[in-house]
Coordinates of C-alpha atoms in Angstrom, one line a residue:
Chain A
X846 CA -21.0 21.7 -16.2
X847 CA -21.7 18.4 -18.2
X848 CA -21.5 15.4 -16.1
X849 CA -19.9 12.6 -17.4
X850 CA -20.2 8.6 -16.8
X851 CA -17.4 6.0 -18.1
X852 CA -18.4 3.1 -20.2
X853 CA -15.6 0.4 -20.3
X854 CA -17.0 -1.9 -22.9
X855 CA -19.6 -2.4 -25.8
X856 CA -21.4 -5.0 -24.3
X857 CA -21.6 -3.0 -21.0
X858 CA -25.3 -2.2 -19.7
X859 CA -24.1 -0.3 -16.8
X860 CA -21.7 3.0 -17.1
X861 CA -19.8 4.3 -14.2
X862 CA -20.4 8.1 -12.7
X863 CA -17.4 10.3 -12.6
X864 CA -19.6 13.0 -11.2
X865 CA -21.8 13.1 -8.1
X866 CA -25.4 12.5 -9.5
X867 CA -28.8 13.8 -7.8
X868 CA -31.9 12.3 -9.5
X869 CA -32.8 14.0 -12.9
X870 CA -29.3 15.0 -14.0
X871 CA -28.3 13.8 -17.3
X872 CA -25.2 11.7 -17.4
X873 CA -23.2 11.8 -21.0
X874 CA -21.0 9.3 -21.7
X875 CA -18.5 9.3 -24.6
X876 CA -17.8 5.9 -26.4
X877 CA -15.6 5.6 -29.3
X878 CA -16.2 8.7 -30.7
X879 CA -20.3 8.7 -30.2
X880 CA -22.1 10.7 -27.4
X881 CA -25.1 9.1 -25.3
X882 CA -27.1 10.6 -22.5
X883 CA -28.7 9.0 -19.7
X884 CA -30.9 10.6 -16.8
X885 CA -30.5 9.2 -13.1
X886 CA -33.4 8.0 -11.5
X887 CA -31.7 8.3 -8.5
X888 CA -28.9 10.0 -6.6
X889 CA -26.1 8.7 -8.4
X890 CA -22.1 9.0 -6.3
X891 CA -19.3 9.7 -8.3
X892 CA -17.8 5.9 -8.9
X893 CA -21.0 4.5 -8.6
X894 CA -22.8 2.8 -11.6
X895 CA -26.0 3.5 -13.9
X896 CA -28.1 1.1 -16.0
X897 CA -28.0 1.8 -19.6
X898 CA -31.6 -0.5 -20.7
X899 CA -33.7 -2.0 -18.5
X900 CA -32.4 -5.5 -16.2
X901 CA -35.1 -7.6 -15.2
X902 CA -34.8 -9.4 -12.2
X903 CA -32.2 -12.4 -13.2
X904 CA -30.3 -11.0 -15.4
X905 CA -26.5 -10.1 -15.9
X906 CA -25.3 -7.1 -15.2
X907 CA -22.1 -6.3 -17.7
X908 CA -19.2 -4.1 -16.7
X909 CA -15.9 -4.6 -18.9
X910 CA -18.1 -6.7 -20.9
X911 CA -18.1 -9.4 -18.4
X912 CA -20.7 -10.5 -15.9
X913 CA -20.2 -8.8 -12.5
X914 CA -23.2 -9.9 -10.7
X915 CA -26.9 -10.6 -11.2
X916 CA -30.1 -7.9 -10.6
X917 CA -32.0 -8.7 -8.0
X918 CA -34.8 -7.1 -8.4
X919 CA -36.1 -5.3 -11.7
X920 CA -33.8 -2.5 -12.7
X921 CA -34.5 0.4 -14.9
X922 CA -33.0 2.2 -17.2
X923 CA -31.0 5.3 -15.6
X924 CA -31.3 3.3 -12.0
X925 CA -28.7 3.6 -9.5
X926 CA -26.9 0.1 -9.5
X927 CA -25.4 -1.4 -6.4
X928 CA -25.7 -3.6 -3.9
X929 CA -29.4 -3.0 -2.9
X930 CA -29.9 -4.4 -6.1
X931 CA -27.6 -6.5 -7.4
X932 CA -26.6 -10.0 -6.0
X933 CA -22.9 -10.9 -5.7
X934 CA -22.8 -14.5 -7.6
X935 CA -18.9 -15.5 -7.2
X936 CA -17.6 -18.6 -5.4
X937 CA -14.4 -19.7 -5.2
X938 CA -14.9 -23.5 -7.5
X939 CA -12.8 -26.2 -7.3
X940 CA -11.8 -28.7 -10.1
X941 CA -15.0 -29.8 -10.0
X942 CA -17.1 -26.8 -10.5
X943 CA -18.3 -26.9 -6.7
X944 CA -17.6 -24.0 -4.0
X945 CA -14.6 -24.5 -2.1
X946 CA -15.2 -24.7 1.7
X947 CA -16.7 -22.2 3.4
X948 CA -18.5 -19.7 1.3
X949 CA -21.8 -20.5 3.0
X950 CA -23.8 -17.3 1.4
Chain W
X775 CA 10.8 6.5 -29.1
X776 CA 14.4 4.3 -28.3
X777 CA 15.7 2.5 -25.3
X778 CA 19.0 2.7 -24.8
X779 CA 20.5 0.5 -21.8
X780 CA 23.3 -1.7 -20.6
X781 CA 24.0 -4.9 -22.5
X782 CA 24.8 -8.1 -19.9
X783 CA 26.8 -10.9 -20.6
X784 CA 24.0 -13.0 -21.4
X785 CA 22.2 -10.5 -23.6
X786 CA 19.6 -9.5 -21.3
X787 CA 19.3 -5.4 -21.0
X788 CA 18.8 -3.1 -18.2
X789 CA 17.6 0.3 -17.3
X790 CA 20.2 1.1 -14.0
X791 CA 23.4 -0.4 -13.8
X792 CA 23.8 -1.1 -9.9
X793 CA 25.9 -3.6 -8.5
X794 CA 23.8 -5.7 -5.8
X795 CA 24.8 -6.4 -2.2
X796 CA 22.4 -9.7 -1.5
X797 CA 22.4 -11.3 1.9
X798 CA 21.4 -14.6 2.2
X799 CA 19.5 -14.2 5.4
X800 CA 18.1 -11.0 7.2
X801 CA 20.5 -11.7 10.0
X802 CA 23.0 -9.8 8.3
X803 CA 21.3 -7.1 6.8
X804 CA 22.9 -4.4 9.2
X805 CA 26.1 -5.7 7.6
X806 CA 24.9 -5.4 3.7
X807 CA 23.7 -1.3 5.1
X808 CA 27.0 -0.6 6.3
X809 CA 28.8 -1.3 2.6
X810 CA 26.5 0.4 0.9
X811 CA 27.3 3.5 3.0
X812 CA 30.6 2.3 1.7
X813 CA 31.0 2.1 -1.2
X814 CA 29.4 4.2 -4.0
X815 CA 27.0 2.7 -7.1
X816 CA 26.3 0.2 -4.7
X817 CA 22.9 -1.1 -3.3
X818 CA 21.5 -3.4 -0.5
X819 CA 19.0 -5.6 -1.6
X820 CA 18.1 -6.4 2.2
X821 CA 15.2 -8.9 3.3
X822 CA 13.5 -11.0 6.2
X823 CA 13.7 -14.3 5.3
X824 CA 16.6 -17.2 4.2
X825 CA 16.3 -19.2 7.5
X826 CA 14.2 -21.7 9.6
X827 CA 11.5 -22.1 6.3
X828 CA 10.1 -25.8 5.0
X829 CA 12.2 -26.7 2.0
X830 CA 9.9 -25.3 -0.7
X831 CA 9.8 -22.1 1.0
X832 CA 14.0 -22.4 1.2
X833 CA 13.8 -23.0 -2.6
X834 CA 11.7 -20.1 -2.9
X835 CA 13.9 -17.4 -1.2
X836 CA 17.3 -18.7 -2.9
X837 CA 15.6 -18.7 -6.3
X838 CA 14.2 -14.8 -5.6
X839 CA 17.5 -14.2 -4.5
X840 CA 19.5 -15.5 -7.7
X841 CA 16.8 -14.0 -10.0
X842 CA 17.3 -10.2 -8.6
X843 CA 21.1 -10.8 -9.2
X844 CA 20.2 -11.6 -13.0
X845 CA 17.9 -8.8 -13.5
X846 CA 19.7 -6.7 -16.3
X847 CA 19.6 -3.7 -13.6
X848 CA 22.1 -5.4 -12.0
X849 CA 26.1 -5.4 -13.5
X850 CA 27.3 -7.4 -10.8
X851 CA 26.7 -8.2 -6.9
X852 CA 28.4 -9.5 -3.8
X853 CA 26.7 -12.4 -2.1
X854 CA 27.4 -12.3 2.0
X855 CA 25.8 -15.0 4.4
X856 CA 25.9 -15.5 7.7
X857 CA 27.1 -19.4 7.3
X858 CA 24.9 -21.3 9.6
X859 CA 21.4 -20.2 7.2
X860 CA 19.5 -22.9 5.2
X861 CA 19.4 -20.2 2.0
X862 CA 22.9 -21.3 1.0
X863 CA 25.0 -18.1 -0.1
X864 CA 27.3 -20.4 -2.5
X865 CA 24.6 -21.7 -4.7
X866 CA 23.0 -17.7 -4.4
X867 CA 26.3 -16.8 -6.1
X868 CA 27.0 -19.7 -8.2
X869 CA 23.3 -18.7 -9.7
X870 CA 23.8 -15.3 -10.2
X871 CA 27.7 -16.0 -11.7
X872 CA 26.0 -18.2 -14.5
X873 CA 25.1 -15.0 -16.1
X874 CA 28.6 -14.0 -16.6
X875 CA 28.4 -11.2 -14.8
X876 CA 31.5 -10.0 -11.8
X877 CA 30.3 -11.6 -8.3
X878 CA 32.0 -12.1 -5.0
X879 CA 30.6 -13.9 -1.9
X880 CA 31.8 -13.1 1.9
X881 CA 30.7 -16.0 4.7
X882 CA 30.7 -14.1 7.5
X883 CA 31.6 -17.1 10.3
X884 CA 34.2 -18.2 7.1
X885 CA 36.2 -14.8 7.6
X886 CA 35.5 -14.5 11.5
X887 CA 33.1 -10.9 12.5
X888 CA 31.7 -8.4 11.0
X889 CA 34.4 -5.8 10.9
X890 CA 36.9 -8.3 9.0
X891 CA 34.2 -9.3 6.5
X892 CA 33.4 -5.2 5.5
X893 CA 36.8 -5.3 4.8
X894 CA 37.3 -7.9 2.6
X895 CA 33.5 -7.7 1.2
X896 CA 34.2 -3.6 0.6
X897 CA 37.4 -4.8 -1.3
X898 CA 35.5 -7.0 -3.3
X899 CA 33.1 -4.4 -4.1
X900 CA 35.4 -1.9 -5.3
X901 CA 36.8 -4.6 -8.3
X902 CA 33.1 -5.1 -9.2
X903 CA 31.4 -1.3 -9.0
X904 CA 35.2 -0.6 -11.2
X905 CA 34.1 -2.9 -13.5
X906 CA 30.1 -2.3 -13.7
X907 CA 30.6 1.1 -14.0
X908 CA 32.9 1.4 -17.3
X909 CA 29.8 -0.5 -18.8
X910 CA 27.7 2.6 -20.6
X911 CA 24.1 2.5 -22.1
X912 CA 23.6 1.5 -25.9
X913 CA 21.0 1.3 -28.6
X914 CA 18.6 -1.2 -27.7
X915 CA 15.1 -2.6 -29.2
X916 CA 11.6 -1.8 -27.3
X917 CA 11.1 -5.7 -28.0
X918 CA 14.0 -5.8 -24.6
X919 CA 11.6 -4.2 -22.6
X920 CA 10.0 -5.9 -19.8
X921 CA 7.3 -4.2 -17.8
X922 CA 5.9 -4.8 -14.8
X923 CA 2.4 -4.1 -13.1
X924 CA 0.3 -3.5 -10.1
X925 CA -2.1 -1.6 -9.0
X926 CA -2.1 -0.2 -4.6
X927 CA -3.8 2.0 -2.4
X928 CA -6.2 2.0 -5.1
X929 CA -9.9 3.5 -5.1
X930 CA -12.6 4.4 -7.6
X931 CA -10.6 6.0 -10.1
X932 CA -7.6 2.8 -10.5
X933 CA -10.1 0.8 -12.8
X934 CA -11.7 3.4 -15.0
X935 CA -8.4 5.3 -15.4
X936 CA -4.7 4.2 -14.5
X937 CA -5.4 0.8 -14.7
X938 CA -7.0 0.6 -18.3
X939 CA -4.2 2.9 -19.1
X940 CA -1.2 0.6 -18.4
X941 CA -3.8 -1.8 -20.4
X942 CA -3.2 -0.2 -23.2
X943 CA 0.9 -0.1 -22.6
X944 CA 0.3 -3.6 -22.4
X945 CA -1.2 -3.6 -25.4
X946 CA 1.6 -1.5 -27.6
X947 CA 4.8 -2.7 -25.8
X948 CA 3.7 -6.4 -26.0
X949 CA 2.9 -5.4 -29.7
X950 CA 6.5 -4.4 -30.2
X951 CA 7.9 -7.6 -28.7
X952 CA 8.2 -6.7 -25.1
X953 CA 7.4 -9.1 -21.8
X954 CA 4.4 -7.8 -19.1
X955 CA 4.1 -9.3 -16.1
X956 CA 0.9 -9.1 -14.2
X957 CA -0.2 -11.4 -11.1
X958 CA -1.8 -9.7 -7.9
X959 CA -3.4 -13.4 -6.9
X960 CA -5.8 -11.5 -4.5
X961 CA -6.8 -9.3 -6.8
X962 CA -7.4 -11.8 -9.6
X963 CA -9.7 -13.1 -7.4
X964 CA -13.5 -13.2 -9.1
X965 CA -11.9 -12.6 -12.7
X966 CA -9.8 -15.9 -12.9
X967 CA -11.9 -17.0 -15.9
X968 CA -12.0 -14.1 -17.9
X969 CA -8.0 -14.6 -17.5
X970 CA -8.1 -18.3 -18.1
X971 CA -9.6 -17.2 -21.0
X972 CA -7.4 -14.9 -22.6
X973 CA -4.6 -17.5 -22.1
X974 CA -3.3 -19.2 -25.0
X975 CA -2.4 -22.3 -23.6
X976 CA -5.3 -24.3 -21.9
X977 CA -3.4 -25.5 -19.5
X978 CA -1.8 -22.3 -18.6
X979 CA -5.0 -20.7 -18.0
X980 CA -6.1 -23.4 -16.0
X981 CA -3.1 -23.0 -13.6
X982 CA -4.3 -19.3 -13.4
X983 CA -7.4 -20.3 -11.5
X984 CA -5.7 -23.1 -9.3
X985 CA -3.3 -20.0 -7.9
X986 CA -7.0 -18.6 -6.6
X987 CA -7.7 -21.6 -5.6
X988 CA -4.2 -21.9 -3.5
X989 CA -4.7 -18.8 -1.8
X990 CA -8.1 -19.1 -1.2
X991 CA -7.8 -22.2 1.0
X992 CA -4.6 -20.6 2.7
X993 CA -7.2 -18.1 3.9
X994 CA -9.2 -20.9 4.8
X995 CA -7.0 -22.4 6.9
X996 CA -6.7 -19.6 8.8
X997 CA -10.3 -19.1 9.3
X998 CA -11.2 -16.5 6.8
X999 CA -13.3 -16.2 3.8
X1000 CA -10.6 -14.9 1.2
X1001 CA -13.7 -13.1 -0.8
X1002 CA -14.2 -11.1 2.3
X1003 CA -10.9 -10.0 3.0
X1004 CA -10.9 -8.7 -0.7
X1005 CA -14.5 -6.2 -0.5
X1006 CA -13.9 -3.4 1.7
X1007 CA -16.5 -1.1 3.1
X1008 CA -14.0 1.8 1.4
X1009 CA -14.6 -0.4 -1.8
X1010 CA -18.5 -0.6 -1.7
X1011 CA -18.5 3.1 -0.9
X1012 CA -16.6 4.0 -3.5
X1013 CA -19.0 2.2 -6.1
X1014 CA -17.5 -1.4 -6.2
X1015 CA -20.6 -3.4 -5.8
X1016 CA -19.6 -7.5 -6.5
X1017 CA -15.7 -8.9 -5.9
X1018 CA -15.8 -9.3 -10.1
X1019 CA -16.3 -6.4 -10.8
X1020 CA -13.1 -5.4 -8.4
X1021 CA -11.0 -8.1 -10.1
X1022 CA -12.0 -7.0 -13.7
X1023 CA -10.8 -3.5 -12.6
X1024 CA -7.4 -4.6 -11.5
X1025 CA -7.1 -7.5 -14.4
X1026 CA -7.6 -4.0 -16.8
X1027 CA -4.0 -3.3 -16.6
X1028 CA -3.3 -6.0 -19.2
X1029 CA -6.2 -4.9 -21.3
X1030 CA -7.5 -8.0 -23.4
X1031 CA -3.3 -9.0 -24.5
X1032 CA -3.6 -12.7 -24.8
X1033 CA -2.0 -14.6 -21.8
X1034 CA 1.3 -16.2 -23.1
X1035 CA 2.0 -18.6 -19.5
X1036 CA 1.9 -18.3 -15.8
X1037 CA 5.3 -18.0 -13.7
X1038 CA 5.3 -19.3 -10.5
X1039 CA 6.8 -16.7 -7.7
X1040 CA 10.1 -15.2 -9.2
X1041 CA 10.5 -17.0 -11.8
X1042 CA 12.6 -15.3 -15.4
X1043 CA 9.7 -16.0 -18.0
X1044 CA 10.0 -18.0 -21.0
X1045 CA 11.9 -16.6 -24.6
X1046 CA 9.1 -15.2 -25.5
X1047 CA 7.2 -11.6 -25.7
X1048 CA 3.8 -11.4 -24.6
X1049 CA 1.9 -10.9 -21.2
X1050 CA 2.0 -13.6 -18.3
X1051 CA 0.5 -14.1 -15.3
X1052 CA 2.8 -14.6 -11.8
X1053 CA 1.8 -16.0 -9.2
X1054 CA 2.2 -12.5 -6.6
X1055 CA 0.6 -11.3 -3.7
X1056 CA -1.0 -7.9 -3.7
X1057 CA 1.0 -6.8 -0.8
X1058 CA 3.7 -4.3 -2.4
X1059 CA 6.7 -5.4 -1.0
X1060 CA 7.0 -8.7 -1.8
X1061 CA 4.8 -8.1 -5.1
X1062 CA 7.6 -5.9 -6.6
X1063 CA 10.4 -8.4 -5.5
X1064 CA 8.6 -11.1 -7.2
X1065 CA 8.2 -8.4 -10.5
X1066 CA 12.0 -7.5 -10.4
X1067 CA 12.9 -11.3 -9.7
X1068 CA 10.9 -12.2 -12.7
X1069 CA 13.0 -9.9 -15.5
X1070 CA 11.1 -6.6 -15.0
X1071 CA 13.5 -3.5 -15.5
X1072 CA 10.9 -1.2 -15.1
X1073 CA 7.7 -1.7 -13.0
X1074 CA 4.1 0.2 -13.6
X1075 CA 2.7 1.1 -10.2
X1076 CA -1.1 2.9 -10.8
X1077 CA -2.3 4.4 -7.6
X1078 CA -5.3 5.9 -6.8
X1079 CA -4.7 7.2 -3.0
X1080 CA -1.2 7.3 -3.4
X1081 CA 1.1 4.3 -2.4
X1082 CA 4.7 5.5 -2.0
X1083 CA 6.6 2.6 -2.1
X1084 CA 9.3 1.0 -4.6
X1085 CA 12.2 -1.1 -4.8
X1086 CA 15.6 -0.9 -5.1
X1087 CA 16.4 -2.4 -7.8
X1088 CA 14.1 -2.1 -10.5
X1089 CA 12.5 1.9 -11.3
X1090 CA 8.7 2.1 -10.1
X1091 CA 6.8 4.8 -12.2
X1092 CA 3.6 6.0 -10.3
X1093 CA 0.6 6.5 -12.0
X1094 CA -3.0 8.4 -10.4
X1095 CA -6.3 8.7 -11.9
X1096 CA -7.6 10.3 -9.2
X1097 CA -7.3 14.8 -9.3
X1098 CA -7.1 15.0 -5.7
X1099 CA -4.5 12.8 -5.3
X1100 CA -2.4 14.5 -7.7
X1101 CA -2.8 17.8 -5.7
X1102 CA -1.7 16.2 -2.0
X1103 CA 0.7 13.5 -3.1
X1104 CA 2.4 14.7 -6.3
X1105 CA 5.7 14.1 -4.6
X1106 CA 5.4 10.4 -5.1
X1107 CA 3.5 10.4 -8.6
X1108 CA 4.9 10.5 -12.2
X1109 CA 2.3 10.2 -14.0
X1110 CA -0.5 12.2 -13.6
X1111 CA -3.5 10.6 -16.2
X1112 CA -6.8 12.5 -13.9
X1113 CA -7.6 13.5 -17.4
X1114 CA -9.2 10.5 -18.8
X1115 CA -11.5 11.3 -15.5
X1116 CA -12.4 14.6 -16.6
X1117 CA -12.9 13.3 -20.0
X1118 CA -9.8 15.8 -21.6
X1119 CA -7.4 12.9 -23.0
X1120 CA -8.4 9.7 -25.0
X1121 CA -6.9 6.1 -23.6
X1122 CA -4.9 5.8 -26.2
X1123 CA -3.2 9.3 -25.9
X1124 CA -2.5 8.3 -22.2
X1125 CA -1.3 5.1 -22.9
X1126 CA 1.2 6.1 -25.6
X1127 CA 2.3 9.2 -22.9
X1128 CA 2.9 6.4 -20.2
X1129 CA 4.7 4.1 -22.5
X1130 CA 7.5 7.4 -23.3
X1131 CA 7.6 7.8 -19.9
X1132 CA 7.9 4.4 -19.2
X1133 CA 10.9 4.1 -21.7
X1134 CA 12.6 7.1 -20.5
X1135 CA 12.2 5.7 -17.1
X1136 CA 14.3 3.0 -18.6
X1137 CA 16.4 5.3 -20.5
X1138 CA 17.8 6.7 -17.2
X1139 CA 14.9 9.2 -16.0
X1140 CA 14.2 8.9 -12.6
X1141 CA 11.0 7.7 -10.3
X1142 CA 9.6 9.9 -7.4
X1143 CA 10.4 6.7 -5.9
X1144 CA 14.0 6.7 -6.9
X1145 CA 14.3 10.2 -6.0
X1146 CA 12.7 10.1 -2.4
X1147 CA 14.4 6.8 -1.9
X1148 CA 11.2 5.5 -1.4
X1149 CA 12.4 2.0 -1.2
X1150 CA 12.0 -1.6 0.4
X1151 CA 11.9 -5.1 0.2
X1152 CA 10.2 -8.5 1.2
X1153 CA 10.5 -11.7 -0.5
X1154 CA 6.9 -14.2 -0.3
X1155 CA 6.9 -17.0 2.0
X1156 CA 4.2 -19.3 2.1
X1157 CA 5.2 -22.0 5.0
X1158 CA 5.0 -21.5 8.6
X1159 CA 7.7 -19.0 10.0
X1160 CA 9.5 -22.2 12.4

């Protein structure tokens, strides 16, 4: 049975697993019309996310075509994408642009 | 696809045609449950608050008040209070009379008792339900429609399914001149600026980010770390990885519709069709008050674990993503849309099936909710309790 991942926007490089993954299954995700396959490096969950290029360490990670967080580490195409590698950037700003009180991490 | 509904004195539309029993405080709620029992096409829009709150959150609970009695769903209401409360039942029903619409008020210390004031509050009733009811449904435009939206109990499958499928009934009912009214402040949370910048109006946009802000410090206050209270370990398990990518999945139920304004809690929006932003809490009760309060005649409710709940006013269609779900809670969901999961239906072919549904909701259909009497209500406070 093909396994399927979502991707919610162009600029997206990360899809979303609708399928539980084990390293070496090939993901297909349709897009507007076209058809693109990806293989897991890893155990992928179902609801859990796969990088569709390569993210060096730094860099943005896109879901709905917005920024959701930044890779920690370098991340490879068809990696597993979650917390053990990606870095939660948000804080609450005031006016200002600086963090609220309280968001210490 | 044609809405037919009932035409109000002041030109608003509904999708029901209930007359409203609205206490001014919770004290007499027992009161507003025994005429319902009473009398028939009748329904008790009972609630906690209209006593012992700072002034703003006074203002707040008569203005929620007033607005339900002007939602279109609502021919005409009776107004009791108590008559020692700070919500004042007279200015309740002098609010909700400005719409032309039949209302009565009973003061319960006025008339002396409870028994006396069921009398003369179930003869009021009768003239109004009498007069509500000979009002029948006619031809209306999908540019009358307004929709509202939020998303509970949700898990994996809310933002890649349900979610971006009321997104796209945004999209199309917006597009035909219809109002959508999204707000969820805690949910928001992380993707305030991709909202800000979908809003027309700088300002507007602006205000969207200082509601995070307000509700971030409230958490503050309290000790907490609002972000925190938002991730749950059920959330990071079931794939969410940063509190962005949570809030883009919930902000998905408006799609990318520009952002007309923001309404503070309650408030009727503007003359104008187009999506806006109200300032709501998450929590389902008072969120669908706030929805009802605000215009909304029908509201969209996606669901990925099943949440039950509606209100009794204003129709709540259900809608799950998740295939599970639909097999051990079917009972409370109308709308099953697993299948842009398994990859058998497109967006858009959900979207325009949710948007009939939506419209026969309004064109008389029930909800599970309506059905199960699944049914309850809270209005937002956001003062100390004194």
């Amino acid at each position: 049975m093909t396994k399927y991942a979502k991707r919610i926007s162009e600029k997206d490089n990360v899809v979303t697993a609708v399928a539980d993954c084990v390293a070496g299954d090939t993901v297909t995700v349709k897009y507007k019309k076209a058809k693109t396959q990806y293989t897991c490096n890893q155990d992928v969950p179902f609801g859990h996310k796969i990088a569709t290029v390569d993210i060096p360490k730094g860099s943005v990670i896109i879901k709905y075509g917005e920024t959701i967080g930044s890779a920690k580490k370098d991340i490879k195409k068809g990696d597993w994408v979650h917390i053990h590698n990606v870095k939660d950037d948000y804080k609450c700003l005031d006016k200002n642009g600086k963090p609220l009180p309280g968001q210490e991490d | 696809m044609e809405f037919r509904g009932y035409y109000r004195p002041d030109g608003k539309i509904g999708a029901r045609n209930y007359v409203a029993i609205v206490p001014a405080v919770g004290c007499i709620n027992n009161l507003c449950s025994h005429l319902e029992r009473l009398i028939r096409g009748t329904v008790a829009i009972r609630h906690d608050q209209g006593c012992l709150h700072p002034p703003a959150d006074t203002a707040q609970v008569t203005r929620t008040l007033i607005n339900l009695g002007k939602n279109p769903n609502v021919g005409g209401a009776l107004v009791v209070g108590l008559g020692c409360e700070m919500v004042k039942a007279e200015e309740v029903y002098e609010g909700i009379k400005a719409t032309g619409k039949p209302v009565d008020m009973v003061v319960v210390h006025q008339i002396g008792g409870m028994i006396d004031t069921l009398a003369k509050g179930a003869r009021a009733l009768v003239n109004i339900v009498a007069e509500v009811s000979g009002v029948h449904r006619e031809k209306a435009g999908l540019d009358k429609l307004v929709f509202g939206t939020k998303c509970g109990s949700s898990d994996t499958t809310s933002g890649l399914s349900s979610n971006l499928v009321t997104g796209e009934v945004c999209r199309l009912m917006t597009q035909n001149g219809g109002k959508f009214i999204q707000g969820e402040i805690c949910d928001i949370m992380g993707g305030e600026y991709a909202l800000k910048n979908l809003s027309v109006d700088k300002e507007q946009g602006e205000k969207i980010v200082d509601y995070v802000r307000d509700l971030y410090m409230r958490g503050y206050f309290v000790g907490a770390d609002t972000r925190g209270c938002q991730m749950t370990a059920g959330n990071v398990a079931g794939g969410l990885t940063t509190l962005v990518e949570k809030a883009l999945g919930a902000n998905a139920k408006g799609d990318d519709v520009p952002i007309q304004g923001t309404l503070d809690y309650a408030e009727i929006p503007p003359d104008k069709p187009g999506r806006y932003i109200m300032n709501f809490p998450g929590h389902g009760f008072e969120n669908l008050t706030g929805s009802a309060a605000g215009g909304a005649i029908v509201h969209l409710f996606t669901t990925g674990r099943g949440a039950p709940n509606g209100n009794p006013i204003m129709p709540t269609v259900k809608l799950c993503g998740n295939s599970k779900t639909m097999k051990t809670m079917s009972e409370h969901i109308d709308v099953d849309v697993s299948s842009i999961i398994d990859e058998t239906e497109t967006l858009e072919h959900a979207g325009e099936r949710l948007y009939e549904f939506a419209v026969d909701v309004a064109n008389g259909r029930l909800t599970k909710c309506e059905i199960l009497n699944f049914e309850g209500m809270e209005i937002l406070i956001k003062g100390p309790v004194m």
